[in-house]
mmCIF file of C-alpha atoms and ligand atoms in Angstrom:
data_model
loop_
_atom_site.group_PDB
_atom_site.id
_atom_site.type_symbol
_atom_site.label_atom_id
_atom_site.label_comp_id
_atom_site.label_asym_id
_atom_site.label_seq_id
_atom_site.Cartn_x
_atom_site.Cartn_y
_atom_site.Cartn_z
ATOM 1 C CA UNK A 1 -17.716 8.228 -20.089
ATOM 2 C CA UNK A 2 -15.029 8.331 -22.523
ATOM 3 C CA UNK A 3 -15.474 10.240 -25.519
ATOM 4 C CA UNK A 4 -14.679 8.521 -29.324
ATOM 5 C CA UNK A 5 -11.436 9.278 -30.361
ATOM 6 C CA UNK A 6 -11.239 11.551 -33.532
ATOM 7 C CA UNK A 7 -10.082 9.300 -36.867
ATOM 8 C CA UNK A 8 -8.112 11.069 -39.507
ATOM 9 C CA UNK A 9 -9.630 8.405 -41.789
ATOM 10 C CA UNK A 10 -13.478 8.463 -40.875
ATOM 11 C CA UNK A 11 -15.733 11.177 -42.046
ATOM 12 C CA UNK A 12 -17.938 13.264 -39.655
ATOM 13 C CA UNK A 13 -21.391 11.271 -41.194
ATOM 14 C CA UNK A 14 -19.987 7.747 -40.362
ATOM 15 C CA UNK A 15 -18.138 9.196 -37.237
ATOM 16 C CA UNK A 16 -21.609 10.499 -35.504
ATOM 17 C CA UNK A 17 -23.424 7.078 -36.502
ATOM 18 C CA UNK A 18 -21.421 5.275 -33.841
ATOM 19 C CA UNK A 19 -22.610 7.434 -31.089
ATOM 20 C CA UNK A 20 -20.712 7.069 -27.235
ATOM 21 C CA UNK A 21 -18.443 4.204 -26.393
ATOM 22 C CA UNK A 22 -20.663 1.114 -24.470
ATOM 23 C CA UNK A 23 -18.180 0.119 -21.685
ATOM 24 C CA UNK A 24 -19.293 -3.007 -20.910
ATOM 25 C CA UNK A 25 -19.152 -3.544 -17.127
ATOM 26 C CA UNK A 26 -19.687 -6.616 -14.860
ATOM 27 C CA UNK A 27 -18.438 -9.098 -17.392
ATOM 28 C CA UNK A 28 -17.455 -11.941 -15.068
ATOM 29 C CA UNK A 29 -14.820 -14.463 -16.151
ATOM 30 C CA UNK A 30 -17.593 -17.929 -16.060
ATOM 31 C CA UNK A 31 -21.528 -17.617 -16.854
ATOM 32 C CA UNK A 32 -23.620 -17.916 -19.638
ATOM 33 C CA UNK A 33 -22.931 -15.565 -23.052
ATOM 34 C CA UNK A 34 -25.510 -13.320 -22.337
ATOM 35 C CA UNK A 35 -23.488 -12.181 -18.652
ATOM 36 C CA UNK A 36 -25.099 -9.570 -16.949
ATOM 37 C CA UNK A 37 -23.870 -6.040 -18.011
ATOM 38 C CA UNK A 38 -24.512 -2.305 -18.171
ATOM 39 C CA UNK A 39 -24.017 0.287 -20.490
ATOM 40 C CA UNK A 40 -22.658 3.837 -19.274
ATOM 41 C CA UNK A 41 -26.316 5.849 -20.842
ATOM 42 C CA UNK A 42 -29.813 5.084 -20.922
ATOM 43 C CA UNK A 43 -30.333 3.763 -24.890
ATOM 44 C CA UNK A 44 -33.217 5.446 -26.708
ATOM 45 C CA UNK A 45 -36.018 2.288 -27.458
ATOM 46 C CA UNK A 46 -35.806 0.143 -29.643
ATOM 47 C CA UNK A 47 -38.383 -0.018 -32.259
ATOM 48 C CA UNK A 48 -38.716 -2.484 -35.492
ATOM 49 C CA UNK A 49 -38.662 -1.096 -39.024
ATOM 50 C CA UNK A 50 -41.348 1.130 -40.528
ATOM 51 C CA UNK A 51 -44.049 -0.497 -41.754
ATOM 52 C CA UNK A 52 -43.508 -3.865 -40.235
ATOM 53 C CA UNK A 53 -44.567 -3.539 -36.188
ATOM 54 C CA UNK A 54 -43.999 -0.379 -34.295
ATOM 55 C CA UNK A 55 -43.845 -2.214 -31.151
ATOM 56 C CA UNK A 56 -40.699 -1.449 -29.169
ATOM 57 C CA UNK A 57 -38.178 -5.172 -29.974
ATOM 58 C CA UNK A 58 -37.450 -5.129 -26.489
ATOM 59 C CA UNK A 59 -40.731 -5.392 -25.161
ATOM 60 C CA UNK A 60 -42.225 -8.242 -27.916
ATOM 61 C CA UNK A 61 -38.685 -10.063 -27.259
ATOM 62 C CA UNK A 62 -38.984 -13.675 -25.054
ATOM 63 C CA UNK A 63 -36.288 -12.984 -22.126
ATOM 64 C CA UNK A 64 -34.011 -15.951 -22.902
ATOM 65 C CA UNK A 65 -31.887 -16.733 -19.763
ATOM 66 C CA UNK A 66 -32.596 -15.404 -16.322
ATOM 67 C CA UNK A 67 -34.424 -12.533 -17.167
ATOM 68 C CA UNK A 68 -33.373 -10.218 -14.188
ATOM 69 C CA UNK A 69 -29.732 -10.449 -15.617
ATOM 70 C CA UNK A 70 -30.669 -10.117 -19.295
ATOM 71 C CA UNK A 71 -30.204 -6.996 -21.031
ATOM 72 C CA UNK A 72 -32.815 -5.885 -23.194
ATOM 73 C CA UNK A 73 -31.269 -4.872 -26.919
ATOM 74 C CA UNK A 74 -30.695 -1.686 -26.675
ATOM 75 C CA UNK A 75 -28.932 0.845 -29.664
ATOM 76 C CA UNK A 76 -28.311 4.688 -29.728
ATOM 77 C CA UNK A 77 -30.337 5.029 -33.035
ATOM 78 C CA UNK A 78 -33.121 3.900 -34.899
ATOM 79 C CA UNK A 79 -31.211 4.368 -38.143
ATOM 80 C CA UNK A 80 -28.053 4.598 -40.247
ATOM 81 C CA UNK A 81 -26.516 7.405 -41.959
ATOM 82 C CA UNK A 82 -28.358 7.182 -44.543
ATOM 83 C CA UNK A 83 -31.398 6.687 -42.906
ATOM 84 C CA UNK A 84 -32.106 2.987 -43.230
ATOM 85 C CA UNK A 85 -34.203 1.130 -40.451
ATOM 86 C CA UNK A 86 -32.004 -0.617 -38.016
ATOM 87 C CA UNK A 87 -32.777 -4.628 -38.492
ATOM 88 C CA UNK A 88 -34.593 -5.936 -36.051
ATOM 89 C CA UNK A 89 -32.855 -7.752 -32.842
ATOM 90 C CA UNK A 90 -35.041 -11.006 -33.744
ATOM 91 C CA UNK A 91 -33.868 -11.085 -37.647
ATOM 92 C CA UNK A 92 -30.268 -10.677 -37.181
ATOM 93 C CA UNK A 93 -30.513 -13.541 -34.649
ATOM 94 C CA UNK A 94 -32.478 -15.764 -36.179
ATOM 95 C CA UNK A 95 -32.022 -15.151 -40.243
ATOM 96 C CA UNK A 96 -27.837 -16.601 -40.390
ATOM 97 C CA UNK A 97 -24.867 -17.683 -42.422
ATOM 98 C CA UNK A 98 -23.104 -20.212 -40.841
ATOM 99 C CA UNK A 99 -22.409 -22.901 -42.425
ATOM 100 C CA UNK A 100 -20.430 -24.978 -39.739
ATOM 101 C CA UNK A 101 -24.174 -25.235 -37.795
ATOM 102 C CA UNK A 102 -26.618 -25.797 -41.267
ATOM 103 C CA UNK A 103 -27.014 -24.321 -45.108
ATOM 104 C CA UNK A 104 -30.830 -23.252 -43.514
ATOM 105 C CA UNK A 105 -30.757 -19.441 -42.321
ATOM 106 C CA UNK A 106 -33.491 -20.175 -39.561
ATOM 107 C CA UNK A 107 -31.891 -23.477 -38.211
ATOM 108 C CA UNK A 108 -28.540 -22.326 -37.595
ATOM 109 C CA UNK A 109 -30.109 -20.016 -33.867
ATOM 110 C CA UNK A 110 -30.607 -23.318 -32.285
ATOM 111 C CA UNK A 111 -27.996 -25.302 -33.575
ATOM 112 C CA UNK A 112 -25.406 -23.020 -32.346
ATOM 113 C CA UNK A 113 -27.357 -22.365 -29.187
ATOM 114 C CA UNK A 114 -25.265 -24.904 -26.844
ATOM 115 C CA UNK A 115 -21.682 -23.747 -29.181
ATOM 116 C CA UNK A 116 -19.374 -23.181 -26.128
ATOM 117 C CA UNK A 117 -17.459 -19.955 -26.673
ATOM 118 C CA UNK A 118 -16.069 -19.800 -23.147
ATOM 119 C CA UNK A 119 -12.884 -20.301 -22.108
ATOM 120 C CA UNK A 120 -11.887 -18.568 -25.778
ATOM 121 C CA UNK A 121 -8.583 -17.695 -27.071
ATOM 122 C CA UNK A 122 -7.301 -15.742 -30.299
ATOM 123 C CA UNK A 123 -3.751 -16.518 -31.013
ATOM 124 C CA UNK A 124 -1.801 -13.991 -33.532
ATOM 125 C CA UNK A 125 0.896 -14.428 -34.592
ATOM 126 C CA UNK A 126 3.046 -14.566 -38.310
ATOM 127 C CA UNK A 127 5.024 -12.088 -39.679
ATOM 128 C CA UNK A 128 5.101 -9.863 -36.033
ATOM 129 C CA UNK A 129 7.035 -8.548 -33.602
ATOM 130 C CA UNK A 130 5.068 -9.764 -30.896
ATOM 131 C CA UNK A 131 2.970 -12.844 -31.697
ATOM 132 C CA UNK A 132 0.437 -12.880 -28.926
ATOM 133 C CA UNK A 133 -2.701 -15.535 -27.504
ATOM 134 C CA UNK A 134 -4.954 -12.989 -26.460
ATOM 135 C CA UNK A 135 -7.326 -14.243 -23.945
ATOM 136 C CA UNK A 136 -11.765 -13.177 -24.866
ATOM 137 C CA UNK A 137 -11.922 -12.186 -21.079
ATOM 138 C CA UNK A 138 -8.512 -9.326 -21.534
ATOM 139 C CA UNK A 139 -9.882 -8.500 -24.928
ATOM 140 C CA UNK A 140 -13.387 -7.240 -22.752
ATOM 141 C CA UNK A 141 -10.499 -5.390 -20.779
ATOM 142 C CA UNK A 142 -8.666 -4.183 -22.734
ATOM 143 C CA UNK A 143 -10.362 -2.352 -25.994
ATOM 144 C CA UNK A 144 -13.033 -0.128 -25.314
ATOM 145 C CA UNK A 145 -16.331 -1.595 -27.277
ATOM 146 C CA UNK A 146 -18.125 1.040 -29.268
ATOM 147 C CA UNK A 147 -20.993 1.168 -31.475
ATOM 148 C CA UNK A 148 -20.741 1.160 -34.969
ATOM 149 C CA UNK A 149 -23.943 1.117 -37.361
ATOM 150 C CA UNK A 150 -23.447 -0.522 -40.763
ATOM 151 C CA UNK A 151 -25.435 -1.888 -42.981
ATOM 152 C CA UNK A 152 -24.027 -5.522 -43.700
ATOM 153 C CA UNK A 153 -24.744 -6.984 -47.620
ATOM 154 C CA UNK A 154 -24.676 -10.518 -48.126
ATOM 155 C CA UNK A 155 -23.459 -11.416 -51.678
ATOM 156 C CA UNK A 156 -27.149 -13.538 -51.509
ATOM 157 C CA UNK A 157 -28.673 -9.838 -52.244
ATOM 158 C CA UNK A 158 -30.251 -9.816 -49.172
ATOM 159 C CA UNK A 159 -29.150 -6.762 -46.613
ATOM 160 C CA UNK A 160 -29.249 -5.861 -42.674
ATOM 161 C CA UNK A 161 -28.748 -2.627 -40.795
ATOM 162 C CA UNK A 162 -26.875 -3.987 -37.771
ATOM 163 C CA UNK A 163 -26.007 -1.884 -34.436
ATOM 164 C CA UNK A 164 -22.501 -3.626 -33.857
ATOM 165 C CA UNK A 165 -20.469 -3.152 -30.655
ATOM 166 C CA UNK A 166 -16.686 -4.011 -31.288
ATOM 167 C CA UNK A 167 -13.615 -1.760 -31.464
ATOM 168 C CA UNK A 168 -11.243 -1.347 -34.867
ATOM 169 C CA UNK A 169 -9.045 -4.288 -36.118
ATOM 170 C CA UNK A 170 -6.153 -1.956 -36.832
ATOM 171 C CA UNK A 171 -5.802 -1.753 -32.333
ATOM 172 C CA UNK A 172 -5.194 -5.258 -31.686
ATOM 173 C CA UNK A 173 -2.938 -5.830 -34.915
ATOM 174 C CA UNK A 174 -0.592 -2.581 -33.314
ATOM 175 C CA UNK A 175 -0.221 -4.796 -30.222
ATOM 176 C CA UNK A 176 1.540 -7.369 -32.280
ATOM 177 C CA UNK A 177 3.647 -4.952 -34.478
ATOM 178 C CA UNK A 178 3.430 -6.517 -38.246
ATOM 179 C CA UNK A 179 6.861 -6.273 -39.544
ATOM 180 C CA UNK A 180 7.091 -4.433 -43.225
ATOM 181 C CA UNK A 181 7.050 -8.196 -44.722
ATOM 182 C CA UNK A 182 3.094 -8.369 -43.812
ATOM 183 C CA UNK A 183 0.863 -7.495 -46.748
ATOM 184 C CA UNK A 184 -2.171 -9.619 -45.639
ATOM 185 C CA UNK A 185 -4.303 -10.990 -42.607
ATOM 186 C CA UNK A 186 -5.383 -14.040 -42.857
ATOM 187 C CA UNK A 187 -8.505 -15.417 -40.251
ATOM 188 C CA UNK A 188 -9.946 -18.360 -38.858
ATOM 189 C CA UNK A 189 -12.730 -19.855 -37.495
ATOM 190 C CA UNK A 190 -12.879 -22.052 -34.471
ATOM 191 C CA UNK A 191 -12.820 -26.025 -36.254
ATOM 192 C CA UNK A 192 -15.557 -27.592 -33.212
ATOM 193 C CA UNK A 193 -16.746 -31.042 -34.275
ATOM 194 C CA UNK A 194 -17.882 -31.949 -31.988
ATOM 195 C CA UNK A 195 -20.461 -28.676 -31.850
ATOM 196 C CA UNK A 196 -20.818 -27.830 -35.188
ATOM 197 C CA UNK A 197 -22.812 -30.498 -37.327
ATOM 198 C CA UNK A 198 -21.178 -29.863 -40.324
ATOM 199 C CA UNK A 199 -17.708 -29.303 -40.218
ATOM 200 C CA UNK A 200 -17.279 -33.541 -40.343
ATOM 201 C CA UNK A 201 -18.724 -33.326 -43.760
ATOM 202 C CA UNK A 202 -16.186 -33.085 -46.935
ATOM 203 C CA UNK A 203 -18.369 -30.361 -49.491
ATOM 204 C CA UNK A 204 -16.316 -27.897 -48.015
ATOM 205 C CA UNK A 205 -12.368 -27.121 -47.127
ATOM 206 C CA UNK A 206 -12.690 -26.640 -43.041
ATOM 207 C CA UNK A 207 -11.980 -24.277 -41.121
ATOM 208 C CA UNK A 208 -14.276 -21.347 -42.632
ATOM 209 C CA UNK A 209 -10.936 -19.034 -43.568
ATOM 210 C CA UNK A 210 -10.637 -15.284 -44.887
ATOM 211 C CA UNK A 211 -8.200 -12.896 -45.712
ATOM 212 C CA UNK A 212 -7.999 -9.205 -46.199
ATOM 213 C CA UNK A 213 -5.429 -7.015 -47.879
ATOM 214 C CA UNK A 214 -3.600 -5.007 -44.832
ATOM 215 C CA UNK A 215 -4.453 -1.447 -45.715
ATOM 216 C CA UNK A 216 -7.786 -3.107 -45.764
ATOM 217 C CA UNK A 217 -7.661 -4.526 -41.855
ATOM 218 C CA UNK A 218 -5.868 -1.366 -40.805
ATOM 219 C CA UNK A 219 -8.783 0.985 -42.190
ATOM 220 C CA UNK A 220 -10.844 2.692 -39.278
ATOM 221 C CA UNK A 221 -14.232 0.979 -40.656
ATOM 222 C CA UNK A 222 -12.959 -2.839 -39.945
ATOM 223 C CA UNK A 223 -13.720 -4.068 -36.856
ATOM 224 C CA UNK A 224 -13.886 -6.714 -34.282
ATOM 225 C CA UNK A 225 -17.223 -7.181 -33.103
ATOM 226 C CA UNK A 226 -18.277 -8.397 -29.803
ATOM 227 C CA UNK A 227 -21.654 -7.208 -29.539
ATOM 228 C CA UNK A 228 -24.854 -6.222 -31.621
ATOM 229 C CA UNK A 229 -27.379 -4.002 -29.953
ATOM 230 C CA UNK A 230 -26.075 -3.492 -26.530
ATOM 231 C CA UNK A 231 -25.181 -6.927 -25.964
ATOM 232 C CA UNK A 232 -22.778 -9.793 -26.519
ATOM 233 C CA UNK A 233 -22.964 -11.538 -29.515
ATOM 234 C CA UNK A 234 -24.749 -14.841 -29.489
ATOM 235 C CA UNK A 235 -23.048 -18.066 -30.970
ATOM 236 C CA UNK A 236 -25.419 -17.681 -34.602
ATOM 237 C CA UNK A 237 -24.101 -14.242 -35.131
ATOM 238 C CA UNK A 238 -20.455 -15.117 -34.308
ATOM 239 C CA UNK A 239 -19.486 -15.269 -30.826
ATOM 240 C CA UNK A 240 -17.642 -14.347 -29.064
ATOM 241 C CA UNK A 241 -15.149 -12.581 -31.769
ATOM 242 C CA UNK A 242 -16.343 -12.066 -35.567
ATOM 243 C CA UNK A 243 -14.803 -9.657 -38.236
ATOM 244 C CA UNK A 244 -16.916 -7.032 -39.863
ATOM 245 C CA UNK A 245 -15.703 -5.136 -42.998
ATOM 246 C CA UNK A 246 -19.296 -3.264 -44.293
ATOM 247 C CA UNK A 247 -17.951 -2.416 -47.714
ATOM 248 C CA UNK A 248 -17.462 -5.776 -48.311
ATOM 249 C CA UNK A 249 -19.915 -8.981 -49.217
ATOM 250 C CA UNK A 250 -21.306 -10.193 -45.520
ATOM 251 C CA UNK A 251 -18.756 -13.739 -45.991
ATOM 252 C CA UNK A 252 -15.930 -11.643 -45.795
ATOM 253 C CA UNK A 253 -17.363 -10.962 -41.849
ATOM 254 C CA UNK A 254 -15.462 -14.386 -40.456
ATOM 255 C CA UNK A 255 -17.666 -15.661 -37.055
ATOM 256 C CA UNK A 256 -16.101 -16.616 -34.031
ATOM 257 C CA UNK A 257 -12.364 -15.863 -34.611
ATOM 258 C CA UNK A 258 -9.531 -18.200 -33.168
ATOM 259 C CA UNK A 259 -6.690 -17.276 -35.412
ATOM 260 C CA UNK A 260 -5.262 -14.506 -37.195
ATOM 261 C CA UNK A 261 -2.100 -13.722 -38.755
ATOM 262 C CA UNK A 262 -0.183 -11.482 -40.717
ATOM 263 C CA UNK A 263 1.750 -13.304 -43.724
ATOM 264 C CA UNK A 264 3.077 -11.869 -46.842
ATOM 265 C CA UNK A 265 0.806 -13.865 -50.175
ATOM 266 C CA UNK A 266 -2.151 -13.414 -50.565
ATOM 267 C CA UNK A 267 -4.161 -16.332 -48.103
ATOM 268 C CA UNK A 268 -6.555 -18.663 -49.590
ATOM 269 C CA UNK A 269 -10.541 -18.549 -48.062
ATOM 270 C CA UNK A 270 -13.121 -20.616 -47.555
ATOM 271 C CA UNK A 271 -15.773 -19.202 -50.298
ATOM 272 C CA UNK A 272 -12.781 -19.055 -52.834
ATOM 273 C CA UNK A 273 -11.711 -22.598 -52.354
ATOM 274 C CA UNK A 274 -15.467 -24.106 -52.900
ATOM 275 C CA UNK A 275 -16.251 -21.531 -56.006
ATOM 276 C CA UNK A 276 -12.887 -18.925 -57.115
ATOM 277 C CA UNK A 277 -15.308 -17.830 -59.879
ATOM 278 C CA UNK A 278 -17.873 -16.759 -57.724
ATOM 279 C CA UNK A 279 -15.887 -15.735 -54.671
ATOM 280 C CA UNK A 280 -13.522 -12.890 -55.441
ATOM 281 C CA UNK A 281 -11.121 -12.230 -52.790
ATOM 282 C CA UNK A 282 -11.339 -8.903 -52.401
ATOM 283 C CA UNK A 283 -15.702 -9.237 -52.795
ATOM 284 C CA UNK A 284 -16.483 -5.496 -52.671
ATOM 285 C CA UNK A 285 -19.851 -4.409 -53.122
ATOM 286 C CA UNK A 286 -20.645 -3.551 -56.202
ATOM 287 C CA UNK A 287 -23.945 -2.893 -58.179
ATOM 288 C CA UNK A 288 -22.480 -3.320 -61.361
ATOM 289 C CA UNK A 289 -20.964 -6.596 -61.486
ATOM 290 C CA UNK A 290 -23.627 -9.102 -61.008
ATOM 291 C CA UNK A 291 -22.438 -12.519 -59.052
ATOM 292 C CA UNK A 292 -23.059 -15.172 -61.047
ATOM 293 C CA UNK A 293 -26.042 -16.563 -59.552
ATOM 294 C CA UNK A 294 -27.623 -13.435 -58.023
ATOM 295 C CA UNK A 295 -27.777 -10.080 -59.542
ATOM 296 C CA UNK A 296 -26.156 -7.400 -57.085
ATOM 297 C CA UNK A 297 -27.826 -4.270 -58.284
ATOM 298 C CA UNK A 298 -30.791 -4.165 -55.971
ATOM 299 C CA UNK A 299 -30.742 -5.969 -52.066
ATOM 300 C CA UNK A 300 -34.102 -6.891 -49.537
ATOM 301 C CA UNK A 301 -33.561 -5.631 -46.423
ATOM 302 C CA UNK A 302 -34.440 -8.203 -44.355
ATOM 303 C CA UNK A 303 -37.723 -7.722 -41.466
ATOM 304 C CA UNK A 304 -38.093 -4.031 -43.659
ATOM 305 C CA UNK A 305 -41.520 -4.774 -45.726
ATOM 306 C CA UNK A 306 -40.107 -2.120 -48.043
ATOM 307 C CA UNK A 307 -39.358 -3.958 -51.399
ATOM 308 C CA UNK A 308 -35.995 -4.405 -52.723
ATOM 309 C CA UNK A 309 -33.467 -1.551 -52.690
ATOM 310 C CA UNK A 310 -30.559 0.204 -54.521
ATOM 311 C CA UNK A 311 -27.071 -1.485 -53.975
ATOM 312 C CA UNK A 312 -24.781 1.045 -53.542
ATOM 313 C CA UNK A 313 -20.872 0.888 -54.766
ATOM 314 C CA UNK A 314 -18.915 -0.138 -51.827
ATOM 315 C CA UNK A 315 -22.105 -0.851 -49.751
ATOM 316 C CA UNK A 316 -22.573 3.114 -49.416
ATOM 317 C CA UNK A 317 -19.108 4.039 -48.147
ATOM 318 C CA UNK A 318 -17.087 4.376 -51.146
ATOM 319 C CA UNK A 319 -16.253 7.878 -49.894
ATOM 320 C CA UNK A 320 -14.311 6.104 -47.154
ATOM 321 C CA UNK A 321 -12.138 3.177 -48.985
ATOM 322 C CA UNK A 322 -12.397 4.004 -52.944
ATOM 323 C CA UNK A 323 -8.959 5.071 -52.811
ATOM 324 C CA UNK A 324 -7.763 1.751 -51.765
ATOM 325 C CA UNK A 325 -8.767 0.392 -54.876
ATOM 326 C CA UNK A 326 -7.362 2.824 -57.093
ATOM 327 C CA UNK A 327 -6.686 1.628 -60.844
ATOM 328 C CA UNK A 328 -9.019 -1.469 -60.199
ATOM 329 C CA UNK A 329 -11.428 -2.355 -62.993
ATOM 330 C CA UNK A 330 -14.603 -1.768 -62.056
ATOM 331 C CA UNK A 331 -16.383 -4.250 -64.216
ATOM 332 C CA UNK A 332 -14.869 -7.180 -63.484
ATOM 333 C CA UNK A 333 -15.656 -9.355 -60.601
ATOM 334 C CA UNK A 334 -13.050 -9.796 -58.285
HETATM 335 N N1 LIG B 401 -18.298 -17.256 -40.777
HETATM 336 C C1 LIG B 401 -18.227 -18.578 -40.611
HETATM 337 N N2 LIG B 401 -17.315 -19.086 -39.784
HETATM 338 N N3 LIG B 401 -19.062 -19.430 -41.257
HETATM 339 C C2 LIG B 401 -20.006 -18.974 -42.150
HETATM 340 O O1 LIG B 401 -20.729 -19.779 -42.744
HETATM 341 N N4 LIG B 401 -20.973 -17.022 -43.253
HETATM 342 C C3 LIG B 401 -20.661 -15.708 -43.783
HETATM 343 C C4 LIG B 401 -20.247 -14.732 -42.672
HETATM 344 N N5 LIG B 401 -19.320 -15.367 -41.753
HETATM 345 C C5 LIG B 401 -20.089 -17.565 -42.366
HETATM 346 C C6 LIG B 401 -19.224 -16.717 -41.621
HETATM 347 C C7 LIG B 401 -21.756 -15.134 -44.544
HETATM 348 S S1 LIG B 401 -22.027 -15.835 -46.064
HETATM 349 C C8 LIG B 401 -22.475 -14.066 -44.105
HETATM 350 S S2 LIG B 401 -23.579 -13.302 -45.127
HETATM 351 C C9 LIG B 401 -22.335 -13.545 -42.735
HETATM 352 O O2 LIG B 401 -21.407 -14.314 -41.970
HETATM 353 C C10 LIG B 401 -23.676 -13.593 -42.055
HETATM 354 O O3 LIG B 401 -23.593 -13.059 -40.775
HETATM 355 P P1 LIG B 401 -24.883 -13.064 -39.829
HETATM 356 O O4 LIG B 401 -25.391 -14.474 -39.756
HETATM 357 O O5 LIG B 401 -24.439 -12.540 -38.510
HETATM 358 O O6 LIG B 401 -25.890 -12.160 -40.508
#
């Protein structure tokens, strides 16, 4: 079992959250998403938030294709950090953003259901050394997947504690070798219309875009995700490659990745083309500046039963990235 590298830039409390590296194994090249696997230690169970339904998820969970071959969810912890409830397996996969499939949180699980993600590429390329089209299947190969635990805050005040397998953005951008004229990453979504309902339809500039700064994408807490609890990600939550960045708003977290690329300006994104005023770019989480529809100093977190919560500055890791937003005005919305 390999052991998780040490990070100058991680502290020890978000370092022990993500537990061993899963190596995936068995991950053949055709078959459905949900490809039989197995992880390298026997997960502790699975159980749903306090309160709620102690019944272990992966026993009240409906197998959902050939159930010798399926994996049960599995995670290393019941909790975060800071002790929040993981979410359970059925709300992250059924409560979604994705508005390519439908604007309705519980329609987008079935819409998506049939969204082909295999054969998948991810071309990179821009300001690089070594622009590269990096195939899903040598991706598998070639980072190891580990867990990471973050809570994920959706700008919607709503909240999840999600059990993420993926590896850090920063490793596949050091394959392509930015050049010193990079300042940004920009990221897009696979543009399907013939699979996603509502990409054909003009209220919004297609393909679903973002951006981050590239100290930002380089920092030890951004990752690629290709998994949530133990197993691949399904097509609602952004398969087969999504971006996760938990100090930031959850529509920063761009689903099922077929571009990204290093340029030098600042890139334009989807939620900042349809509304600039209400989608900053940057669209860190902050309990002071209220969004201008929803107030951000309290979140639900979703499946808990446990009222609304505190929203904390940078979604509870400010100790990690405040310093990358030095001299930044903390009252303004950005
Ligand atoms: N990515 C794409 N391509 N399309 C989307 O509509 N929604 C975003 C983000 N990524 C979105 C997307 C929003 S608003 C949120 S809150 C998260 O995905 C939700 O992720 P989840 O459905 O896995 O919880």
């Amino acid at each position: 079992m390999k052991k998780i590298p040490s990070s100058s830039i991680t502290p020890e409390h978000i370092y022990r959250s993500r537990r061993k590296f899963l190596k995936w194994m068995g991950i053949g090249a055709a078959g459905a998403a949900l490809a039989s696997c197995a992880v390298d230690e026997k997960p502790a169970a699975v159980t749903a938030p306090s309160g709620e339904n102690e019944t272990p998820v992966s026993e009240e969970l409906e197998p959902q294709e050939a159930p010798t071959e399926t994996p049960l969810p599995s995670a290393s912890q019941m909790t975060d950090e800071l002790g929040r409830q993981l979410t359970r397996y059925e709300d992250i996969t059924n409560y979604n953003n994705y508005y390519e499939f439908s604007l309705n949180k519980g329609a987008v699980a079935p819409l998506a259901r049939d969204f082909p993600t295999r054969p998948w590429t991810i071309e990179v390329d821009g300001l690089v050394n070594t622009p590269t089209i990096f195939d899903m299947e040598d991706i598998y190969q070639m980072f190891d997947e580990e867990e990471r635990i973050y809570r994920l805050r959706c700008v919607e005040a709503w909240s999840m504690v999600v059990p993420w397998l993926g590896f850090p953005l920063w490793k596949l951008l050091e394959k392509v070798e930015p050049t010193s004229d990079a300042k940004y990453v920009y990221f897009e979504t696979k543009l399907d219309e013939e699979n996603m309902p509502l990409v054909n339809r003009d209220m919004f500039v297609w393909p679903y875009t973002e951006g981050l700064r590239l100290d930002e994408a380089m920092h030890d807490l951004t990752i690629l995700s290709t998994g949530l609890y133990g197993q691949r990600l399904l097509p609602q939550n952004g398969a087969p490659l999504r971006l996760v960045v938990p100090w930031k708003y959850g529509f920063k977290s761009i689903k099922s990745i077929v571009k990204i690329k290093l340029v030098a300006d600042q890139p334009r994104t989807f939620w900042n083309n349809y509304a600039p005023q209400e989608y900053g770019f940057y669209a860190n989480v902050n309990p002071k500046v209220d969004h201008p529809r929803w107030s951000q100093a309290t979140e639900t977190l979703v499946g808990a039963g446990i009222g609304r919560v505190e929203t904390l500055l940078y979604n509870g890791y400010e100790e990690e990235v405040a310093s990358m937003y030095e001299g930044m005005d903390l009252t303004v919305w950005y």
